[in-house]
Each structure stands twice: as C-alpha cells, then as structure tokens.
C-alpha cells in the first residue's frame, strides 16, 4: 500500500507499520481485502488526529510492536513471517490490552464502514432513512394523561 503523506497523526514509518499490522488484524481472504491493503490506516490516522490520547496510545502501541518484534525475533515486524507476526501481536496484546482492544475496535470501525467491504458483504451502502423504517405520525393523545397531571417539577 502506498502511504498518503497528508496524514495528520502518524509518521510515514508508523503508517507503514500500522498498515502491516492491520493486515494481520483483518487478513485478506475469500475475496475480501486485508484491512491494511484496503487503507484502513487512513481511518486510524484520522481518529488519532482528532484525539490526542488516542494518538499517544497508537504511537506507544506501534512502538511496542516493533520492540516486541525485535526482542522476540531479532527483526523488524515487516520482515517477519505471518506466524511470527501473529506471535508478536499476541505478546503485545498480553502486555498492552488497552492498546490492542482500541486497535481492533478502530480497525473494525474503519474496515466495516468502507463502501467496498459493504458491497462485498452484499449490503447497500446508504443511510438508514429514507429506505429504513417508516414512522407513523405522532399521536398526541398518547400523552394526554401526563398533560392532565400538570407540572410535576420545580423551577431551578
């Protein structure tokens, strides 16, 4: 994947690592692209750019992945085989569960809201209304008993 240089929060190295990690979180298969291949790193970057705490959590987590990769396998994460990458991520998940839970949640949010994935799932990418539920006009007689009680609060 080519990394966009108009990223707000992630450096080029962080974006490349995150893209590789995302392909492990949601790998390609059965005609679906992997999350990294799809460009979900863009979603991560936008979310991190909007929340400094998330930006710090992601930066620290990505650093933890590289550190664990070198400690466990003596190589950068990008140079590992898939089995080694999975082992590294399991180790990071055990050491930093908050980071890993956030990473997975953000990955799923970016992946399953992408119009290409929605189409591959056989769904229609559209807002829930106007083709969604039809609402009946409001019947004000339903709240008549509450109106008859009068004011039951005091002014503050």
PDB file of C-alpha atoms in Angstrom:
ATOM      1  CA  UNK A   1       0.000   0.000   0.000  1.00  0.00           C
ATOM      2  CA  UNK A   2       1.200   3.496  -0.754  1.00  0.00           C
ATOM      3  CA  UNK A   3       1.172   5.736   2.299  1.00  0.00           C
ATOM      4  CA  UNK A   4      -0.559   9.089   1.895  1.00  0.00           C
ATOM      5  CA  UNK A   5       1.689  11.922   3.025  1.00  0.00           C
ATOM      6  CA  UNK A   6      -1.154  14.127   4.121  1.00  0.00           C
ATOM      7  CA  UNK A   7      -1.518  12.005   7.237  1.00  0.00           C
ATOM      8  CA  UNK A   8      -2.175  14.083  10.306  1.00  0.00           C
ATOM      9  CA  UNK A   9      -1.081  11.982  13.260  1.00  0.00           C
ATOM     10  CA  UNK A  10       1.015   9.061  12.040  1.00  0.00           C
ATOM     11  CA  UNK A  11       4.520   9.381  10.675  1.00  0.00           C
ATOM     12  CA  UNK A  12       5.381   7.576   7.456  1.00  0.00           C
ATOM     13  CA  UNK A  13       7.098   4.768   9.400  1.00  0.00           C
ATOM     14  CA  UNK A  14       4.161   4.442  11.806  1.00  0.00           C
ATOM     15  CA  UNK A  15       1.672   4.363   8.925  1.00  0.00           C
ATOM     16  CA  UNK A  16       3.639   1.646   7.123  1.00  0.00           C
ATOM     17  CA  UNK A  17       3.865  -0.443  10.307  1.00  0.00           C
ATOM     18  CA  UNK A  18       0.185   0.121  11.090  1.00  0.00           C
ATOM     19  CA  UNK A  19      -0.787  -0.963   7.581  1.00  0.00           C
ATOM     20  CA  UNK A  20       1.180  -4.200   8.010  1.00  0.00           C
ATOM     21  CA  UNK A  21      -0.388  -4.777  11.440  1.00  0.00           C
ATOM     22  CA  UNK A  22      -3.884  -4.117  10.072  1.00  0.00           C
ATOM     23  CA  UNK A  23      -3.404  -6.896   7.509  1.00  0.00           C
ATOM     24  CA  UNK A  24      -2.837  -9.227  10.454  1.00  0.00           C
ATOM     25  CA  UNK A  25      -5.905  -7.994  12.353  1.00  0.00           C
ATOM     26  CA  UNK A  26      -8.159  -8.399   9.295  1.00  0.00           C
ATOM     27  CA  UNK A  27      -6.294 -10.509   6.737  1.00  0.00           C
ATOM     28  CA  UNK A  28      -7.298 -10.820   3.098  1.00  0.00           C
ATOM     29  CA  UNK A  29      -9.335 -13.859   2.176  1.00  0.00           C
ATOM     30  CA  UNK A  30     -12.479 -15.124   0.454  1.00  0.00           C
ATOM     31  CA  UNK A  31     -12.428 -12.213  -1.972  1.00  0.00           C
ATOM     32  CA  UNK A  32     -12.106  -9.597   0.778  1.00  0.00           C
ATOM     33  CA  UNK A  33      -9.068  -7.336   1.002  1.00  0.00           C
ATOM     34  CA  UNK A  34      -6.998  -7.110   4.159  1.00  0.00           C
ATOM     35  CA  UNK A  35      -7.512  -4.038   6.331  1.00  0.00           C
ATOM     36  CA  UNK A  36      -4.042  -2.702   5.533  1.00  0.00           C
ATOM     37  CA  UNK A  37      -4.482  -3.316   1.826  1.00  0.00           C
ATOM     38  CA  UNK A  38      -7.850  -1.513   1.972  1.00  0.00           C
ATOM     39  CA  UNK A  39      -6.245   1.566   3.509  1.00  0.00           C
ATOM     40  CA  UNK A  40      -7.828   1.441   6.962  1.00  0.00           C
ATOM     41  CA  UNK A  41      -4.641   3.126   8.199  1.00  0.00           C
ATOM     42  CA  UNK A  42      -6.280   6.325   6.928  1.00  0.00           C
ATOM     43  CA  UNK A  43      -9.167   5.789   9.353  1.00  0.00           C
ATOM     44  CA  UNK A  44      -6.702   5.199  12.207  1.00  0.00           C
ATOM     45  CA  UNK A  45      -4.826   8.356  11.324  1.00  0.00           C
ATOM     46  CA  UNK A  46      -7.989  10.464  11.207  1.00  0.00           C
ATOM     47  CA  UNK A  47      -9.183   9.084  14.543  1.00  0.00           C
ATOM     48  CA  UNK A  48      -5.773   9.700  16.125  1.00  0.00           C
ATOM     49  CA  UNK A  49      -5.625  13.203  14.670  1.00  0.00           C
ATOM     50  CA  UNK A  50      -8.935  14.020  16.354  1.00  0.00           C
ATOM     51  CA  UNK A  51      -7.958  12.646  19.776  1.00  0.00           C
ATOM     52  CA  UNK A  52      -4.529  13.292  21.334  1.00  0.00           C
ATOM     53  CA  UNK A  53      -4.989  10.444  23.841  1.00  0.00           C
ATOM     54  CA  UNK A  54      -5.685   8.004  21.018  1.00  0.00           C
ATOM     55  CA  UNK A  55      -2.715   9.387  19.090  1.00  0.00           C
ATOM     56  CA  UNK A  56      -0.422   8.705  22.074  1.00  0.00           C
ATOM     57  CA  UNK A  57      -1.941   5.245  22.641  1.00  0.00           C
ATOM     58  CA  UNK A  58      -1.394   4.274  18.991  1.00  0.00           C
ATOM     59  CA  UNK A  59       2.143   5.680  18.910  1.00  0.00           C
ATOM     60  CA  UNK A  60       3.083   3.801  22.084  1.00  0.00           C
ATOM     61  CA  UNK A  61       1.411   0.626  20.826  1.00  0.00           C
ATOM     62  CA  UNK A  62       3.168   0.706  17.478  1.00  0.00           C
ATOM     63  CA  UNK A  63       6.465   1.229  19.286  1.00  0.00           C
ATOM     64  CA  UNK A  64       5.628  -1.768  21.499  1.00  0.00           C
ATOM     65  CA  UNK A  65       5.019  -3.898  18.397  1.00  0.00           C
ATOM     66  CA  UNK A  66       8.413  -3.027  16.904  1.00  0.00           C
ATOM     67  CA  UNK A  67      10.135  -3.550  20.266  1.00  0.00           C
ATOM     68  CA  UNK A  68       8.476  -6.943  20.776  1.00  0.00           C
ATOM     69  CA  UNK A  69       9.298  -7.947  17.209  1.00  0.00           C
ATOM     70  CA  UNK A  70      12.993  -7.225  17.681  1.00  0.00           C
ATOM     71  CA  UNK A  71      13.074  -8.774  21.153  1.00  0.00           C
ATOM     72  CA  UNK A  72      11.279 -11.978  20.126  1.00  0.00           C
ATOM     73  CA  UNK A  73      12.569 -12.493  16.582  1.00  0.00           C
ATOM     74  CA  UNK A  74      15.507 -10.142  16.125  1.00  0.00           C
ATOM     75  CA  UNK A  75      13.898  -8.433  13.130  1.00  0.00           C
ATOM     76  CA  UNK A  76      11.543  -5.622  12.183  1.00  0.00           C
ATOM     77  CA  UNK A  77       7.844  -6.516  12.127  1.00  0.00           C
ATOM     78  CA  UNK A  78       7.654  -6.019   8.356  1.00  0.00           C
ATOM     79  CA  UNK A  79      10.384  -8.650   7.827  1.00  0.00           C
ATOM     80  CA  UNK A  80       8.648 -11.402   9.827  1.00  0.00           C
ATOM     81  CA  UNK A  81       6.699 -14.374   8.518  1.00  0.00           C
ATOM     82  CA  UNK A  82       2.957 -14.337   9.199  1.00  0.00           C
ATOM     83  CA  UNK A  83       3.267 -16.799  12.099  1.00  0.00           C
ATOM     84  CA  UNK A  84       5.916 -14.635  13.747  1.00  0.00           C
ATOM     85  CA  UNK A  85       3.788 -11.536  13.231  1.00  0.00           C
ATOM     86  CA  UNK A  86       0.834 -13.261  14.909  1.00  0.00           C
ATOM     87  CA  UNK A  87       3.027 -14.322  17.851  1.00  0.00           C
ATOM     88  CA  UNK A  88       4.350 -10.788  18.202  1.00  0.00           C
ATOM     89  CA  UNK A  89       0.848  -9.327  18.207  1.00  0.00           C
ATOM     90  CA  UNK A  90      -0.311 -11.877  20.805  1.00  0.00           C
ATOM     91  CA  UNK A  91       2.570 -10.806  23.020  1.00  0.00           C
ATOM     92  CA  UNK A  92       1.717  -7.126  22.604  1.00  0.00           C
ATOM     93  CA  UNK A  93      -1.940  -7.906  23.294  1.00  0.00           C
ATOM     94  CA  UNK A  94      -0.939  -9.549  26.597  1.00  0.00           C
ATOM     95  CA  UNK A  95       1.352  -6.648  27.544  1.00  0.00           C
ATOM     96  CA  UNK A  96      -0.887  -3.782  26.324  1.00  0.00           C
ATOM     97  CA  UNK A  97      -4.513  -4.951  26.287  1.00  0.00           C
ATOM     98  CA  UNK A  98      -5.930  -1.407  26.185  1.00  0.00           C
ATOM     99  CA  UNK A  99      -3.914  -0.568  23.069  1.00  0.00           C
ATOM    100  CA  UNK A 100      -4.796  -3.822  21.383  1.00  0.00           C
ATOM    101  CA  UNK A 101      -8.514  -3.539  22.132  1.00  0.00           C
ATOM    102  CA  UNK A 102      -8.522   0.010  20.777  1.00  0.00           C
ATOM    103  CA  UNK A 103      -6.588  -1.059  17.681  1.00  0.00           C
ATOM    104  CA  UNK A 104      -9.039  -3.869  16.924  1.00  0.00           C
ATOM    105  CA  UNK A 105     -12.089  -1.648  17.541  1.00  0.00           C
ATOM    106  CA  UNK A 106     -10.742   1.136  15.310  1.00  0.00           C
ATOM    107  CA  UNK A 107      -9.734  -1.391  12.633  1.00  0.00           C
ATOM    108  CA  UNK A 108     -13.211  -2.931  12.536  1.00  0.00           C
ATOM    109  CA  UNK A 109     -14.827   0.519  12.503  1.00  0.00           C
ATOM    110  CA  UNK A 110     -12.729   1.575   9.517  1.00  0.00           C
ATOM    111  CA  UNK A 111     -12.997  -1.744   7.687  1.00  0.00           C
ATOM    112  CA  UNK A 112     -16.694  -2.496   8.009  1.00  0.00           C
ATOM    113  CA  UNK A 113     -17.801   1.040   7.167  1.00  0.00           C
ATOM    114  CA  UNK A 114     -15.811   1.101   3.927  1.00  0.00           C
ATOM    115  CA  UNK A 115     -18.194   1.108   0.962  1.00  0.00           C
ATOM    116  CA  UNK A 116     -16.131  -1.563  -0.839  1.00  0.00           C
ATOM    117  CA  UNK A 117     -16.495  -4.005   2.075  1.00  0.00           C
ATOM    118  CA  UNK A 118     -20.192  -3.185   2.441  1.00  0.00           C
ATOM    119  CA  UNK A 119     -20.690  -4.059  -1.235  1.00  0.00           C
ATOM    120  CA  UNK A 120     -18.664  -7.282  -0.882  1.00  0.00           C
ATOM    121  CA  UNK A 121     -20.928  -8.235   2.017  1.00  0.00           C
ATOM    122  CA  UNK A 122     -23.898  -7.810  -0.321  1.00  0.00           C
ATOM    123  CA  UNK A 123     -25.291  -4.847   1.556  1.00  0.00           C
ATOM    124  CA  UNK A 124     -26.356  -1.496   0.231  1.00  0.00           C
ATOM    125  CA  UNK A 125     -24.258   1.478   1.323  1.00  0.00           C
ATOM    126  CA  UNK A 126     -26.869   4.101   2.227  1.00  0.00           C
ATOM    127  CA  UNK A 127     -28.251   5.948   5.212  1.00  0.00           C
ATOM    128  CA  UNK A 128     -30.864   4.045   7.260  1.00  0.00           C
ATOM    129  CA  UNK A 129     -33.583   6.524   6.244  1.00  0.00           C
ATOM    130  CA  UNK A 130     -35.366   7.191   3.775  1.00  0.00           C
ATOM    131  CA  UNK A 131     -35.464   3.492   2.851  1.00  0.00           C
ATOM    132  CA  UNK A 132     -35.457   2.462   6.505  1.00  0.00           C
ATOM    133  CA  UNK A 133     -38.289   2.269   8.983  1.00  0.00           C
ATOM    134  CA  UNK A 134     -41.422   4.233   8.300  1.00  0.00           C
ATOM    135  CA  UNK A 135     -42.539   6.267  11.312  1.00  0.00           C
ATOM    136  CA  UNK A 136     -46.229   6.834  11.908  1.00  0.00           C
ATOM    137  CA  UNK A 137     -47.283  10.436  12.596  1.00  0.00           C
ATOM    138  CA  UNK A 138     -47.137  11.239  16.312  1.00  0.00           C
ATOM    139  CA  UNK A 139     -50.433  10.765  18.150  1.00  0.00           C
ATOM    140  CA  UNK A 140     -50.502  13.435  20.857  1.00  0.00           C
ATOM    141  CA  UNK A 141     -53.454  11.777  22.605  1.00  0.00           C
ATOM    142  CA  UNK A 142     -50.969   9.188  23.884  1.00  0.00           C
ATOM    143  CA  UNK A 143     -49.534  11.740  26.352  1.00  0.00           C
ATOM    144  CA  UNK A 144     -52.846  13.273  27.433  1.00  0.00           C
ATOM    145  CA  UNK A 145     -52.728  11.681  30.920  1.00  0.00           C
ATOM    146  CA  UNK A 146     -49.283  13.191  31.520  1.00  0.00           C
ATOM    147  CA  UNK A 147     -50.561  16.596  30.458  1.00  0.00           C
ATOM    148  CA  UNK A 148     -53.513  16.351  32.854  1.00  0.00           C
ATOM    149  CA  UNK A 149     -51.146  15.776  35.811  1.00  0.00           C
ATOM    150  CA  UNK A 150     -49.706  19.189  35.248  1.00  0.00           C
ATOM    151  CA  UNK A 151     -46.288  20.363  36.280  1.00  0.00           C
ATOM    152  CA  UNK A 152     -44.512  17.800  38.497  1.00  0.00           C
ATOM    153  CA  UNK A 153     -41.143  19.544  38.705  1.00  0.00           C
ATOM    154  CA  UNK A 154     -39.985  22.720  40.313  1.00  0.00           C
ATOM    155  CA  UNK A 155     -38.173  25.521  38.591  1.00  0.00           C
ATOM    156  CA  UNK A 156     -34.465  25.653  39.314  1.00  0.00           C
TER     157      UNK A 156
END
